[in-house]
Coordinates of C-alpha atoms and ligand atoms in Angstrom, one line a residue:
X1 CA -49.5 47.6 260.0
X2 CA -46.0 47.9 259.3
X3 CA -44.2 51.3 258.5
X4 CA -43.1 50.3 255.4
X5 CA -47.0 49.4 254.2
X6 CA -48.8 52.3 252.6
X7 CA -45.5 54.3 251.5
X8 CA -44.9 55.0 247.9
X9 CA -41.5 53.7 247.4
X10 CA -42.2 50.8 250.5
X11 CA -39.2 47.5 249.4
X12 CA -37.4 49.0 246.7
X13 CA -34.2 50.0 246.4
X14 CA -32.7 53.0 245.2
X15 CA -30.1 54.2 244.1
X16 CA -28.9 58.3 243.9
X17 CA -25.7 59.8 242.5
X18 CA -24.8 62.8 243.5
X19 CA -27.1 62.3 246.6
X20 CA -24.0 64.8 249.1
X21 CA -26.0 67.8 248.4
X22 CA -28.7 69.5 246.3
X23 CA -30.8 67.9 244.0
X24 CA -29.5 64.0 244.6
X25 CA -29.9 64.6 248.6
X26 CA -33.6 65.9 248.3
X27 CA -34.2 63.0 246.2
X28 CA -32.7 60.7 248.5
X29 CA -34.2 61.9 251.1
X30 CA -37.6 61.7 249.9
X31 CA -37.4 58.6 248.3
X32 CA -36.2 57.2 251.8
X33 CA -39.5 58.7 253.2
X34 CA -41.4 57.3 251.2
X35 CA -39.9 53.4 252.3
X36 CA -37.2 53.1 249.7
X37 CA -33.8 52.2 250.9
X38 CA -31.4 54.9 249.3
X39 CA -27.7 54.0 248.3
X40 CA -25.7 57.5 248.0
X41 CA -23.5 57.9 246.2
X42 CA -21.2 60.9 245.6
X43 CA -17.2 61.4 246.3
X44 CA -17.7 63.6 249.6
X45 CA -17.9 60.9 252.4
X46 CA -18.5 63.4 254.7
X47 CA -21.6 64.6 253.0
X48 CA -22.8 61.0 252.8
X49 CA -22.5 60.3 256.4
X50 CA -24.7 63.3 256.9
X51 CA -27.6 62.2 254.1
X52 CA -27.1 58.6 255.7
X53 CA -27.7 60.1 259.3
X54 CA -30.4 62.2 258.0
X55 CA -32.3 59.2 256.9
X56 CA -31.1 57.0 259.5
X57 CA -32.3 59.0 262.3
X58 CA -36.1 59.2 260.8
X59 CA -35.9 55.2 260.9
X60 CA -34.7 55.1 256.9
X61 CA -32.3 52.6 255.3
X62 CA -29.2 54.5 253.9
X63 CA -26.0 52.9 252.5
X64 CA -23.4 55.1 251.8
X65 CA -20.9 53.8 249.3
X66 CA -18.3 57.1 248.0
X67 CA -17.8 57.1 244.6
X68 CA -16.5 59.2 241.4
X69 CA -18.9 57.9 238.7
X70 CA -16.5 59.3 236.4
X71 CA -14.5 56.0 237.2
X72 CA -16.0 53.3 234.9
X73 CA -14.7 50.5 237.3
X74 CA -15.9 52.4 240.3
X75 CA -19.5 52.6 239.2
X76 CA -19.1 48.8 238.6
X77 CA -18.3 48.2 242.0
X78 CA -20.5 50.3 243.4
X79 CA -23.7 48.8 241.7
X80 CA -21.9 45.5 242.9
X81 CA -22.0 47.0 246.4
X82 CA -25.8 48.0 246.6
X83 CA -26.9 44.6 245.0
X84 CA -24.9 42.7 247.8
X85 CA -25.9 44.4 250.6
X86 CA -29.8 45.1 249.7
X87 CA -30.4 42.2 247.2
X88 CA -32.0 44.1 244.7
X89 CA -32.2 47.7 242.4
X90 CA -35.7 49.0 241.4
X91 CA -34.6 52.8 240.8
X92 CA -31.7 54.5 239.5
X93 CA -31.5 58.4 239.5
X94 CA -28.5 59.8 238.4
X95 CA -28.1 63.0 239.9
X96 CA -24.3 63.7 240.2
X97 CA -23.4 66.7 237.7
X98 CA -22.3 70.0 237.2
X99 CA -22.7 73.6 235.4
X100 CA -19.7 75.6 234.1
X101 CA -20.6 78.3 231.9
X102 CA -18.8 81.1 229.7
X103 CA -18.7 81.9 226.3
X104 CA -17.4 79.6 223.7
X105 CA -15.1 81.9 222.3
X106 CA -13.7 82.7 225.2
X107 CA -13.3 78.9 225.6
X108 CA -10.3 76.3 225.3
X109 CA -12.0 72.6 224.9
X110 CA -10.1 71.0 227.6
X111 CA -12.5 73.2 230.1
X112 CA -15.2 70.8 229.1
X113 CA -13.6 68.0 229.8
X114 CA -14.9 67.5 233.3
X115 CA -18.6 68.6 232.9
X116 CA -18.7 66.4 229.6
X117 CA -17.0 63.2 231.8
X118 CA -19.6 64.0 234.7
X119 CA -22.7 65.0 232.9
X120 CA -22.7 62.8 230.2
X121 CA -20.5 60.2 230.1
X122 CA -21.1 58.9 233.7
X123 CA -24.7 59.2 233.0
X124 CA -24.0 56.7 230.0
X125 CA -21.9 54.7 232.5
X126 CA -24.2 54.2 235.2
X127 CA -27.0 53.8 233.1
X128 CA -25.3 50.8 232.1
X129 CA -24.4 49.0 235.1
X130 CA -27.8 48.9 236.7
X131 CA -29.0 47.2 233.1
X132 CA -28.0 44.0 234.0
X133 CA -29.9 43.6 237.6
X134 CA -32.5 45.6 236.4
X135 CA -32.9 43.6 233.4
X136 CA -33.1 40.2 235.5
X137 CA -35.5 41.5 237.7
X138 CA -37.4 42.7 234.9
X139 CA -38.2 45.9 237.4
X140 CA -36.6 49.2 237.3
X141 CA -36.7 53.0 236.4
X142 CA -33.5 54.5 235.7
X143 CA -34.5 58.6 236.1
X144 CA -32.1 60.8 234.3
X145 CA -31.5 64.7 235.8
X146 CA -31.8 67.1 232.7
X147 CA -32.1 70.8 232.8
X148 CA -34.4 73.7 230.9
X149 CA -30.6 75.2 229.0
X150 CA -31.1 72.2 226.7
X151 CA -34.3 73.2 225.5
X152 CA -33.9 77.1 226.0
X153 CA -30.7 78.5 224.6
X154 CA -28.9 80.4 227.1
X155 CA -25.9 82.1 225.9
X156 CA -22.8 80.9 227.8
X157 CA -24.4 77.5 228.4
X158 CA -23.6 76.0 225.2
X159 CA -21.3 73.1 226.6
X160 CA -23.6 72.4 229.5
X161 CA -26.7 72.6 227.4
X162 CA -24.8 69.8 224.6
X163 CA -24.4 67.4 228.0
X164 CA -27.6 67.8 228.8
X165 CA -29.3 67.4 225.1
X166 CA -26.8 64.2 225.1
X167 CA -28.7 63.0 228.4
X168 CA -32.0 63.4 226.9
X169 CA -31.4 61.6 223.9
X170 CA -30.0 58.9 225.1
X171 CA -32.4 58.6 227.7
X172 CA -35.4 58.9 225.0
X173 CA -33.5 56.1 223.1
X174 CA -33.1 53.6 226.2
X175 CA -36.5 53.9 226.8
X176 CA -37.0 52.4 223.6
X177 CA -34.8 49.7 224.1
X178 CA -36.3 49.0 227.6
X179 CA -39.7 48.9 226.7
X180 CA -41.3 45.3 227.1
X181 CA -38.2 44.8 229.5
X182 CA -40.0 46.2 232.4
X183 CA -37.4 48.7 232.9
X184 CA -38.7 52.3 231.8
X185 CA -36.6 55.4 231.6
X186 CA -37.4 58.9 232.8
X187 CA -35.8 61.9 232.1
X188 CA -36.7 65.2 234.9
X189 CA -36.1 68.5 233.3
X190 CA -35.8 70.7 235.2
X191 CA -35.2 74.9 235.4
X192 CA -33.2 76.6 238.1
X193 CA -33.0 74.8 241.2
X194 CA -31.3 76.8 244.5
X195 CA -28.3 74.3 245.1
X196 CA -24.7 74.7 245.9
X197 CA -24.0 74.4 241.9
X198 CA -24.8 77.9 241.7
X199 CA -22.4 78.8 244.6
X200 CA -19.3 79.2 242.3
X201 CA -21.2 80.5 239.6
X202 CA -20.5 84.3 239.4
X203 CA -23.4 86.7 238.4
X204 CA -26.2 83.7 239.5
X205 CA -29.7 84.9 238.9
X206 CA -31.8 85.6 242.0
X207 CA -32.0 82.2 243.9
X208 CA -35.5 83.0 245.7
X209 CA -36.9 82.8 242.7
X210 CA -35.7 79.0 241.7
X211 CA -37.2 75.9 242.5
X212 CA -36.3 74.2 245.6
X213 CA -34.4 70.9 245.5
X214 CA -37.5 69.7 247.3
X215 CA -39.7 70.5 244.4
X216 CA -37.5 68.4 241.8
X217 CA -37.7 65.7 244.7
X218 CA -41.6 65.4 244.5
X219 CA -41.5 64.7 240.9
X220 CA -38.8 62.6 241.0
X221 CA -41.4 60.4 243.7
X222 CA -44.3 61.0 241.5
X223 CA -42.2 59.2 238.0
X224 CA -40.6 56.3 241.0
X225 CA -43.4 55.7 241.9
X226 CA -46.0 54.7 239.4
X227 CA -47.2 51.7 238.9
X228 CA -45.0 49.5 236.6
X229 CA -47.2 49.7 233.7
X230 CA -46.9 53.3 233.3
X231 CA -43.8 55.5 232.6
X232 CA -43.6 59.4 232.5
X233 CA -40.8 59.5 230.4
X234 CA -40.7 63.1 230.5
X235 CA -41.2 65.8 232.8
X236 CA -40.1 69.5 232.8
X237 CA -40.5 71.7 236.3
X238 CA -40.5 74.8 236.4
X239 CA -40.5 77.4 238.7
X240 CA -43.9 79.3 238.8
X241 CA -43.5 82.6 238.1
X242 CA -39.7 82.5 238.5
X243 CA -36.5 82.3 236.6
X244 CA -35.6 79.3 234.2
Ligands
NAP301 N1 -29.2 73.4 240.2 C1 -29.9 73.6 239.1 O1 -30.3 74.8 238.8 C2 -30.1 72.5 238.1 C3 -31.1 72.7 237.2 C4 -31.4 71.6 236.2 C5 -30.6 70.5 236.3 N2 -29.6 70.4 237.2 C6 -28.8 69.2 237.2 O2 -29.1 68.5 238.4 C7 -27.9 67.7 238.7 C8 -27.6 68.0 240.2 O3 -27.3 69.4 240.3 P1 -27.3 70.1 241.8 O4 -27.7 71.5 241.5 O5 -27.9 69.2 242.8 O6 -25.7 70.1 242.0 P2 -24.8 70.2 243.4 O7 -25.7 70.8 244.5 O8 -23.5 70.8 243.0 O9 -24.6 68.6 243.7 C9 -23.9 67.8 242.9 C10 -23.7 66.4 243.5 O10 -23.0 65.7 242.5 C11 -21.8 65.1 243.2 N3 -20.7 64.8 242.3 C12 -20.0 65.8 241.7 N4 -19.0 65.2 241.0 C13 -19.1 63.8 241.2 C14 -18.4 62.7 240.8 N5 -17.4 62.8 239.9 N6 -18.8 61.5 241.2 C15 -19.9 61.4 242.0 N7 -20.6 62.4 242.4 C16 -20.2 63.6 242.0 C17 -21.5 66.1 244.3 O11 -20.8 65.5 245.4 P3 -19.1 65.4 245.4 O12 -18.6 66.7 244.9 O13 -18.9 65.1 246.8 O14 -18.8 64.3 244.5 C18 -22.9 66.5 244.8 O15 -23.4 65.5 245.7 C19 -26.8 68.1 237.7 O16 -26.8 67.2 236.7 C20 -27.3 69.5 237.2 O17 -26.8 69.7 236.0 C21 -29.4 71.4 238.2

């Protein structure tokens, strides 16, 4: 039997943003343990060498392909990229994003620029440019990062929680376009999760008490890897006992 039988993800192709660190690196990794071969993508080349090597080195298949996804024509090449090289794109989880957070009245509106370019419209944007290879394979599951702070108000996290209630949206109304096309739409809420993002945050709550990247991983498996007559559309993970 070959290693690839018997694995979850065994023949597809995936594809992470944001897979240099955190939540998009657990996911890649995981997903390469469980058969898939992972495209990373993220802007730190450095970071991707490492995930790639990661993988590599427990027999995985890792391309690395740097990218800003906040470049429209770069996220157009890079789907280009991962199609050429591994023929095909089952999954898509877009993981690249970030949290700034302060009051709004403290705020001036071109301090949201980046998170809204990053967390939303990239999502928008690679969402996108999987559709048509997904679409003509009539396979694929596009799995969209979304966080607690849009369901939960947290004061101070009113810009970050409107890109992620944008994400979810959207993501609830592409699955609706998608349905019938064989291409279903997930979107992983999750709570606190101890990664670098809260590194630059000052006054972060306790960070034993979050969920590991690992944990958002598993989840991000389990909705990959059902069979393709069932979505989970929607998932939120907590951390037991913890902090949101
Ligand atoms: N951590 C949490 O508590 C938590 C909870 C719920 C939801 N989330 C969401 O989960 C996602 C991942 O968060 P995380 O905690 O894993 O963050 P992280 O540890 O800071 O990792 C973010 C990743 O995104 C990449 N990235 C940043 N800007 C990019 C760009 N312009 N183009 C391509 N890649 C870019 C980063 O690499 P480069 O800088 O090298 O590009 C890095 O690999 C975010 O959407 C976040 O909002 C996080």
């Amino acid at each position: 039997m070959s290693r690839e039988m018997g694995r979850a993800l065994a023949g597809q192709v995936a594809l992470v943003t944001g897979a240099g660190r955190g939540i998009g690196r657990a996911v890649a990794l995981a997903f390469a343990a469980e058969g898939a071969a992972v495209v990373l993508a993220a802007r730190s080349r450095q970071h991707l060498a490492g995930v790639a090597a990661h993988i590599r080195a427990r027999g995985g298949r890792a391309l690395a392909i740097p990218t800003d996804v906040t470049q429209d024509a770069a996220v157009e090449a890079l789907v280009e990229e991962a199609v050429a090289e591994l023929g095909r794109l089952d999954v898509l989880v877009t993981a690249a994003g970030t949290a700034s957070f302060g009051p709004v009245a403290g705020a001036k509106p071109a301090d949201w620029d980046a998170m809204l370019a990053l967390n939303l419209r990239a999502v928008l944007v690679c969402c996108r440019a999987v559709l048509p290879v997904m679409l003509r394979q009539r396979r694929g599951t596009i799995l969209n990062v979304g966080s607690v702070a849009a369901e939960r108000p947290i004061a101070g996290a009113a810009a970050y929680a409107a890109t992620k209630a944008g994400v979810a949206a959207w993501s609830r109304v592409l699955a609706e376009e998608l349905r019938g096309e064989g291409v279903r739409v997930g979107l992983l809420v999750a709570g606190a999760v101890d990664t670098p993002l809260w590194d630059a945050i000052p006054g972060a709550p306790d960070r034993a008490r979050m969920l590991r990247p690992e944990d958002v991983a598993r989840a991000a498996v389990l909705m990959a890897a059902l069979p393709p007559g069932a979505s989970l559309e929607a998932l939120t993970l907590l951390p037991a006992g913890g902090i949101l």
